[in-house]
Short mmCIF file of C-alpha atoms in Angstrom, two decimals:
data_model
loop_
_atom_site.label_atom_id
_atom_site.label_comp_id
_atom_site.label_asym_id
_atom_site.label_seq_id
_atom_site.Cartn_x
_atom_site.Cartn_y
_atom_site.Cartn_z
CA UNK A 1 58.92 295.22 131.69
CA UNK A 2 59.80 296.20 135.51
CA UNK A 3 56.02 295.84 136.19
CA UNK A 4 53.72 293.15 135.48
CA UNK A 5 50.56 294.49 133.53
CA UNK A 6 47.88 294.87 135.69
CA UNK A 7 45.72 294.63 132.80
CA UNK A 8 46.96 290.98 132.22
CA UNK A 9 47.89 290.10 135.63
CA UNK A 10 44.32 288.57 136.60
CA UNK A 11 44.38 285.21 136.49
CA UNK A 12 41.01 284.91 134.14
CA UNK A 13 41.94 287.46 131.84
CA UNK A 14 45.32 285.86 131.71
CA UNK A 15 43.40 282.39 130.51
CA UNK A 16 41.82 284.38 128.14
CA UNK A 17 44.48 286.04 126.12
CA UNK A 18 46.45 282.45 126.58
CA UNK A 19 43.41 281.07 124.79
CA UNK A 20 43.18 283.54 121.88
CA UNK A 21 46.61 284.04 121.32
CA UNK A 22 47.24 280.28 119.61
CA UNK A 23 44.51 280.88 117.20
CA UNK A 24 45.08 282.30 114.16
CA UNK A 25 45.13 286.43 113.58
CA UNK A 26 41.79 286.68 112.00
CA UNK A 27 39.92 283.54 113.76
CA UNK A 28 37.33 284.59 116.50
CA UNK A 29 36.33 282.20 119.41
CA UNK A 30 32.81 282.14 120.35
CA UNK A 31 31.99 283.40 124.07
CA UNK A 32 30.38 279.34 125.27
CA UNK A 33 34.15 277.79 124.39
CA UNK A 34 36.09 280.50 125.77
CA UNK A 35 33.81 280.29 128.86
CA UNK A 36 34.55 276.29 129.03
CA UNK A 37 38.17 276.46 127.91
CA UNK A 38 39.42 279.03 130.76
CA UNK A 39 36.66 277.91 133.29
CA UNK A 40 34.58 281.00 134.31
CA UNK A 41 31.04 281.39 134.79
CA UNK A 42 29.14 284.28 132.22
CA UNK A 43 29.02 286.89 134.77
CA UNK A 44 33.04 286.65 135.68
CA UNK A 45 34.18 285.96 131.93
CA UNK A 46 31.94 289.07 130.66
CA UNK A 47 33.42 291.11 133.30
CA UNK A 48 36.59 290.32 132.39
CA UNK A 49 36.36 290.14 128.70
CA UNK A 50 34.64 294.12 128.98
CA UNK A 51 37.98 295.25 130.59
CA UNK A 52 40.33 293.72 128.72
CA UNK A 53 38.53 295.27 125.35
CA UNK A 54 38.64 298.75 126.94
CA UNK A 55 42.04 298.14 127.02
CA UNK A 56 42.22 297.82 123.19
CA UNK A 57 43.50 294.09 123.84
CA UNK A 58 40.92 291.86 122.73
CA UNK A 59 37.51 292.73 119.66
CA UNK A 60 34.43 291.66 120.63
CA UNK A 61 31.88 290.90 117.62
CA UNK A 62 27.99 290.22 119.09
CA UNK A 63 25.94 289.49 116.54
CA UNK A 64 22.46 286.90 116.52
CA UNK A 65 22.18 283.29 115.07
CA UNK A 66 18.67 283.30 114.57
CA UNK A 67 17.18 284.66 117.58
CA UNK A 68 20.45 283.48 119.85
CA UNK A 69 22.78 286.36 120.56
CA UNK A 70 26.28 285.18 119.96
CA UNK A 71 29.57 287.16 120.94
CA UNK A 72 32.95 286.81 119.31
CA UNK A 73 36.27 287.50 120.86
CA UNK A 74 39.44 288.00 119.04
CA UNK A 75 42.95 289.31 120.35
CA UNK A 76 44.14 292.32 118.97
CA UNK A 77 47.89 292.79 118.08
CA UNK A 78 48.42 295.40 120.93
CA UNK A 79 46.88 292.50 122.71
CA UNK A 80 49.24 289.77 121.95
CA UNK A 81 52.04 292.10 122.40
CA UNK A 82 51.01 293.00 125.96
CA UNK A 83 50.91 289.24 126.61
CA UNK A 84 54.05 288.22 124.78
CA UNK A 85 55.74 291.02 127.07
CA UNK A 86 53.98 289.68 129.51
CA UNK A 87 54.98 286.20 129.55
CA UNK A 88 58.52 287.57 128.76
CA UNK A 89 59.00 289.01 132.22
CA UNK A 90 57.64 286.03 133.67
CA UNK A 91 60.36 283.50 132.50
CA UNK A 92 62.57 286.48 133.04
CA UNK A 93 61.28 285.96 137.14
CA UNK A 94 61.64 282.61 136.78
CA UNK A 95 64.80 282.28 135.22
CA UNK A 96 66.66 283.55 138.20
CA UNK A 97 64.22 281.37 140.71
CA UNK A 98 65.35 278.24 138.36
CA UNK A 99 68.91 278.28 138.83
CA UNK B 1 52.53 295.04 142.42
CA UNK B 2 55.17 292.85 143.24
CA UNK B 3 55.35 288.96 141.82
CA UNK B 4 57.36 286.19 143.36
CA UNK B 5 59.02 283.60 141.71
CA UNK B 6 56.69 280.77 142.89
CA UNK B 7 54.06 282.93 141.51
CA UNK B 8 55.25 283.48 138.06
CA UNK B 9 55.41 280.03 137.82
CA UNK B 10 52.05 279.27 139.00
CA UNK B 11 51.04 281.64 135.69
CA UNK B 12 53.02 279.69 133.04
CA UNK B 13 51.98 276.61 134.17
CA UNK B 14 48.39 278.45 133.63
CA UNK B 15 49.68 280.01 130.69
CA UNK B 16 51.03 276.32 129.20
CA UNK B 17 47.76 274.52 130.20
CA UNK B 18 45.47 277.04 128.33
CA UNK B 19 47.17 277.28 125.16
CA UNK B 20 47.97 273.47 124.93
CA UNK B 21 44.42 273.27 125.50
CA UNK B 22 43.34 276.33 123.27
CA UNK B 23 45.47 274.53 120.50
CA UNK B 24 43.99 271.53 120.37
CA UNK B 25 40.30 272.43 120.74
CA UNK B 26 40.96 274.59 117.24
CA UNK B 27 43.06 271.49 115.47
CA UNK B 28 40.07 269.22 116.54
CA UNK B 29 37.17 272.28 115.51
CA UNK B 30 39.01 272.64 112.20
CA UNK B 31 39.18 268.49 111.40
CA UNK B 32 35.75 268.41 112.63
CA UNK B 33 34.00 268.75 108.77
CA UNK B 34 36.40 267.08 107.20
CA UNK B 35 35.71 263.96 109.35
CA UNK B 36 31.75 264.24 109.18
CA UNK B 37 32.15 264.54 105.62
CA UNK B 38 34.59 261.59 104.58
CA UNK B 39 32.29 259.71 107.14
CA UNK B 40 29.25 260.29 105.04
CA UNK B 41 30.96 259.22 102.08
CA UNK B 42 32.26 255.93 103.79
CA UNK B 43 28.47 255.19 104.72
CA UNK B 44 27.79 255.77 101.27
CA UNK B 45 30.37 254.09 99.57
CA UNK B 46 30.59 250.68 101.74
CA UNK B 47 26.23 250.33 101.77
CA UNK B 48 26.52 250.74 98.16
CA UNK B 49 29.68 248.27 97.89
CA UNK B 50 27.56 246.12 99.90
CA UNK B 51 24.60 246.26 97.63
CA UNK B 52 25.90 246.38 94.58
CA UNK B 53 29.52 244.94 94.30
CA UNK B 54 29.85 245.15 90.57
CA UNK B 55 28.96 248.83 90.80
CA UNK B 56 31.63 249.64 93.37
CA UNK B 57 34.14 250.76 91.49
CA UNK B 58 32.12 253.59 89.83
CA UNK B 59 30.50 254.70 92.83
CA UNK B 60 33.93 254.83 94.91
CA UNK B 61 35.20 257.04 91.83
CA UNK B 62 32.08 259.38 91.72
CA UNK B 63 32.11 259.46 95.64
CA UNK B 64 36.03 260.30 95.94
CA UNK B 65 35.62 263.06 93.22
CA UNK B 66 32.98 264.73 95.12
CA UNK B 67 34.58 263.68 98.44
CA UNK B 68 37.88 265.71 97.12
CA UNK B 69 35.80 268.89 95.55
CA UNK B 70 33.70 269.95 99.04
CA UNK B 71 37.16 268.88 100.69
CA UNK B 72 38.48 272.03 98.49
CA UNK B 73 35.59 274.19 99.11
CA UNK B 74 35.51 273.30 102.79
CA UNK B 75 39.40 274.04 103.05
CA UNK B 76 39.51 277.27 100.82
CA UNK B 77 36.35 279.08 103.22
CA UNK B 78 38.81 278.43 105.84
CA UNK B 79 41.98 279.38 104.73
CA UNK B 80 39.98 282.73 103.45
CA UNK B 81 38.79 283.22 106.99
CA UNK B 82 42.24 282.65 108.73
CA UNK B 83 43.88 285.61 106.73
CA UNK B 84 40.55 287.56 106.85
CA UNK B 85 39.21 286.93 103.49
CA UNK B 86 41.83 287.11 101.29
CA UNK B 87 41.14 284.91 98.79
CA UNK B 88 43.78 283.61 96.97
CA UNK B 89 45.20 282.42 100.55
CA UNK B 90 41.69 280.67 100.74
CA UNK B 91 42.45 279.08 97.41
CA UNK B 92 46.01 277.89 98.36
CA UNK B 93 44.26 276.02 101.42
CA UNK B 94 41.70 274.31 99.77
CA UNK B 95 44.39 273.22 96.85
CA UNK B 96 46.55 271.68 99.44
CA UNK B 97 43.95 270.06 101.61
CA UNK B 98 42.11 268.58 98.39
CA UNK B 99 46.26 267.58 96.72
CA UNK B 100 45.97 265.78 100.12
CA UNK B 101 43.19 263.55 99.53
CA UNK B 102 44.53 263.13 95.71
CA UNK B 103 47.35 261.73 96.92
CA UNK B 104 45.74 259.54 99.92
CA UNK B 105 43.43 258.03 96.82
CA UNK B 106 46.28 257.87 94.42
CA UNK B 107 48.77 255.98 96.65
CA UNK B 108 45.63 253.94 97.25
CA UNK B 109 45.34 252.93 93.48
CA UNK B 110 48.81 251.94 93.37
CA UNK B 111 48.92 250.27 96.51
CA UNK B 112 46.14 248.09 94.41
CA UNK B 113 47.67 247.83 91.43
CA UNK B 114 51.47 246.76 92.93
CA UNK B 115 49.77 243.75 94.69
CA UNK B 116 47.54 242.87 92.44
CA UNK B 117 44.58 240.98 92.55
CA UNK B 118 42.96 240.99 96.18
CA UNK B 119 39.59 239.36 97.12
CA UNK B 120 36.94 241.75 97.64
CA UNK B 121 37.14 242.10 101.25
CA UNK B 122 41.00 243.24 100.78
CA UNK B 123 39.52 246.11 98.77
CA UNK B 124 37.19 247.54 101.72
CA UNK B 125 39.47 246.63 104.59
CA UNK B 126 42.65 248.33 103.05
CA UNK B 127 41.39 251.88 103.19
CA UNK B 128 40.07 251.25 106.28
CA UNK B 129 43.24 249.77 108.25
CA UNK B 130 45.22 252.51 106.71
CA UNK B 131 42.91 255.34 107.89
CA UNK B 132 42.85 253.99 110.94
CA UNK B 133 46.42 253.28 111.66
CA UNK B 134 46.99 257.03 110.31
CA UNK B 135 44.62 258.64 112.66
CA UNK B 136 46.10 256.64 116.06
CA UNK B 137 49.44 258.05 114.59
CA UNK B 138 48.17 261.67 114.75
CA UNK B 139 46.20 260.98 117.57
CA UNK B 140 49.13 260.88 120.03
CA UNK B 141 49.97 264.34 118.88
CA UNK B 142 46.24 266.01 118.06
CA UNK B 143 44.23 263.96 121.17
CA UNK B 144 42.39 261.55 122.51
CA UNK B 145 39.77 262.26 120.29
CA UNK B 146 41.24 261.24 117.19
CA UNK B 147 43.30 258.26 118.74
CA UNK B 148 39.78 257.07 120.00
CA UNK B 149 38.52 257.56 116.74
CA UNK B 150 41.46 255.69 114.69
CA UNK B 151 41.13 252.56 116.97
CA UNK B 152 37.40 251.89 116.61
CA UNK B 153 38.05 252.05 112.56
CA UNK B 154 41.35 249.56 113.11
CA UNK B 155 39.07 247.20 114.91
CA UNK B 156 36.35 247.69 112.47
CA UNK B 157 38.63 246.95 109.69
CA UNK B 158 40.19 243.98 111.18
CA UNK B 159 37.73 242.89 113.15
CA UNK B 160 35.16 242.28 110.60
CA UNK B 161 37.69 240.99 108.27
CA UNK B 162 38.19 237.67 110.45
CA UNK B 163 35.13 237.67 111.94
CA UNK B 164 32.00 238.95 109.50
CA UNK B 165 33.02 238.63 106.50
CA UNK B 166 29.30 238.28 105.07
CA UNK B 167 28.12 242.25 105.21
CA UNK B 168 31.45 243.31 105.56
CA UNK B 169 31.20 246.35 102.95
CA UNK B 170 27.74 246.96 105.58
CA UNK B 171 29.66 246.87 108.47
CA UNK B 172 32.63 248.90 107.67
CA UNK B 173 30.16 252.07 106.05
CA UNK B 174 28.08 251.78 109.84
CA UNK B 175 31.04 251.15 111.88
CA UNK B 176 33.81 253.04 110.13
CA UNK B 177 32.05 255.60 108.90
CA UNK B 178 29.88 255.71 112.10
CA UNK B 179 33.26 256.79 114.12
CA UNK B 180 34.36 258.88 111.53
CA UNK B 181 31.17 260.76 111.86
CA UNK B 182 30.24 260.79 115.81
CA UNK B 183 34.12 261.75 116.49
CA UNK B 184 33.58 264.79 114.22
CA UNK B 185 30.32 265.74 115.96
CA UNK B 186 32.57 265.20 119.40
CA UNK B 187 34.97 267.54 118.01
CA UNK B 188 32.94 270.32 117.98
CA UNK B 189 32.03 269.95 121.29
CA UNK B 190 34.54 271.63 124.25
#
């Protein structure tokens, strides 16, 4: 990669494919700990969570428990790709930087 | 878009943090039921123990067996959901996470009969110590939570060896099983 991702660049939507991208492939993590674990208010996180599925990098699920709409986020393998590449030319940075 | 080196530091250290913490918000979601459960059967067991200490044998059999079986069911619905529904991955969970409780309550029985004879209190407070001694252990991998929750049991267990010895079956179900219980409800929390 000679070009960071835009896509994955943002420091938010970097949290958020960090976050997903431990669990495993067919787990889902609920919008409220997602929104605590990488530290955004709704507005930024739903912002962010809308681009990075029109990217084909994350599935959202919404669906209601009861009467209490409740979204779903999972990454998709194009997503943890991207952010394995990602983090890839990173260390590659890094590396250099380090010694 | 150009990113210096300083930078792409900046985002691994962001990119460490997150997952570390990603990781062990999932280990503690997915130990959550299996503590809330074993806690209720604690409660159960020791009041009973307490009330009835000729009984106690049965009802720690009856209460391990069905301790074990939800362990299985609990385990298999999430090893299905981990490999999105395939079921006989679901299975394989739920066999190993139940063989794991076998074997706790096995080694248990031996432990028993290899010393042999203990006085009643020995009974209750063995289980306890060990569980509690185990769960510090993992606790300085898996967090806080479960280190926290591993020294309240140790100092139930010991504690109200030495020191309360009347209720003790009482105190361990409220105490023990107490923690076991409120750290499982904490785990589900962020």
């Amino acid at each position: 990669m000679e070009q960071p991702d835009p896509m994955i660049h943002q420091p938010v939507r970097l949290k958020i494919l960090s976050a997903l991208r431990v669990l495993p492939e067919a787990e889902m993590l609920d919008f409220v700990r997602l929104k605590q674990i990488v530290q955004a208010t709704d507005g930024n996180l739903g912002a962010h969570i809308s681009t990075l599925e029109s990217a084909h990098y994350i599935q959202v699920e919404k669906s209601f428990a009861g009467r209490k709409p409740c979204t779903r986020i999972r990454i998709s393998a194009a997503g943890r790709r991207a952010f394995e590449d990602y983090v890839a030319f990173l260390k590659a940075l890094i590396g250099p930087a380090a010694a | 878009m150009e990113i210096s080196p300083q930078e792409a530091a900046r985002q691994m250290r962001d990119v460490e943090h997150t997952t570390k913490l990603s990781k062990r918000l999932y280990g503690y979601h997915r130990t959550s039921p299996f503590l809330i459960l074993w806690g209720l059967i604690w409660c159960a067991g020791y009041a009973a123990t307490d009330v009835s200490p000729a009984m106690a044998g049965w009802v720690w059999l009856v209460l391990d067996c069905l301790g074990i079986a939800v362990t299985f069911v609990i385990a298999r619905r999430m090893g299905k959901k981990d490999t999105a529904g395939d079921a006989a991955s679901g299975r394989i969970a739920g066999l190993r996470t139940a063989g794991l409780c076998l074997i706790a309550v096995a080694g248990l029985y031996a432990l028993y009969a290899v010393t042999g004879p203990l006085l009643g209190r020995q009974y209750l407070c063995v289980p306890v110590l060990l569980t509690g001694i185990i769960y510090m252990a993992v606790g300085l991998w898996q967090g806080l939570r479960m280190l926290l929750c591993g020294a309240v049991v140790f100092a139930a267990a010991l504690g109200g060896y030495f020191y309360m010895a009347a209720h003790y079956g009482l105190l361990l179900g409220i105490l023990g099983g107490g923690a076991l219980i409120l750290t499982g409800l904490w785990m589900r929390r962020v």
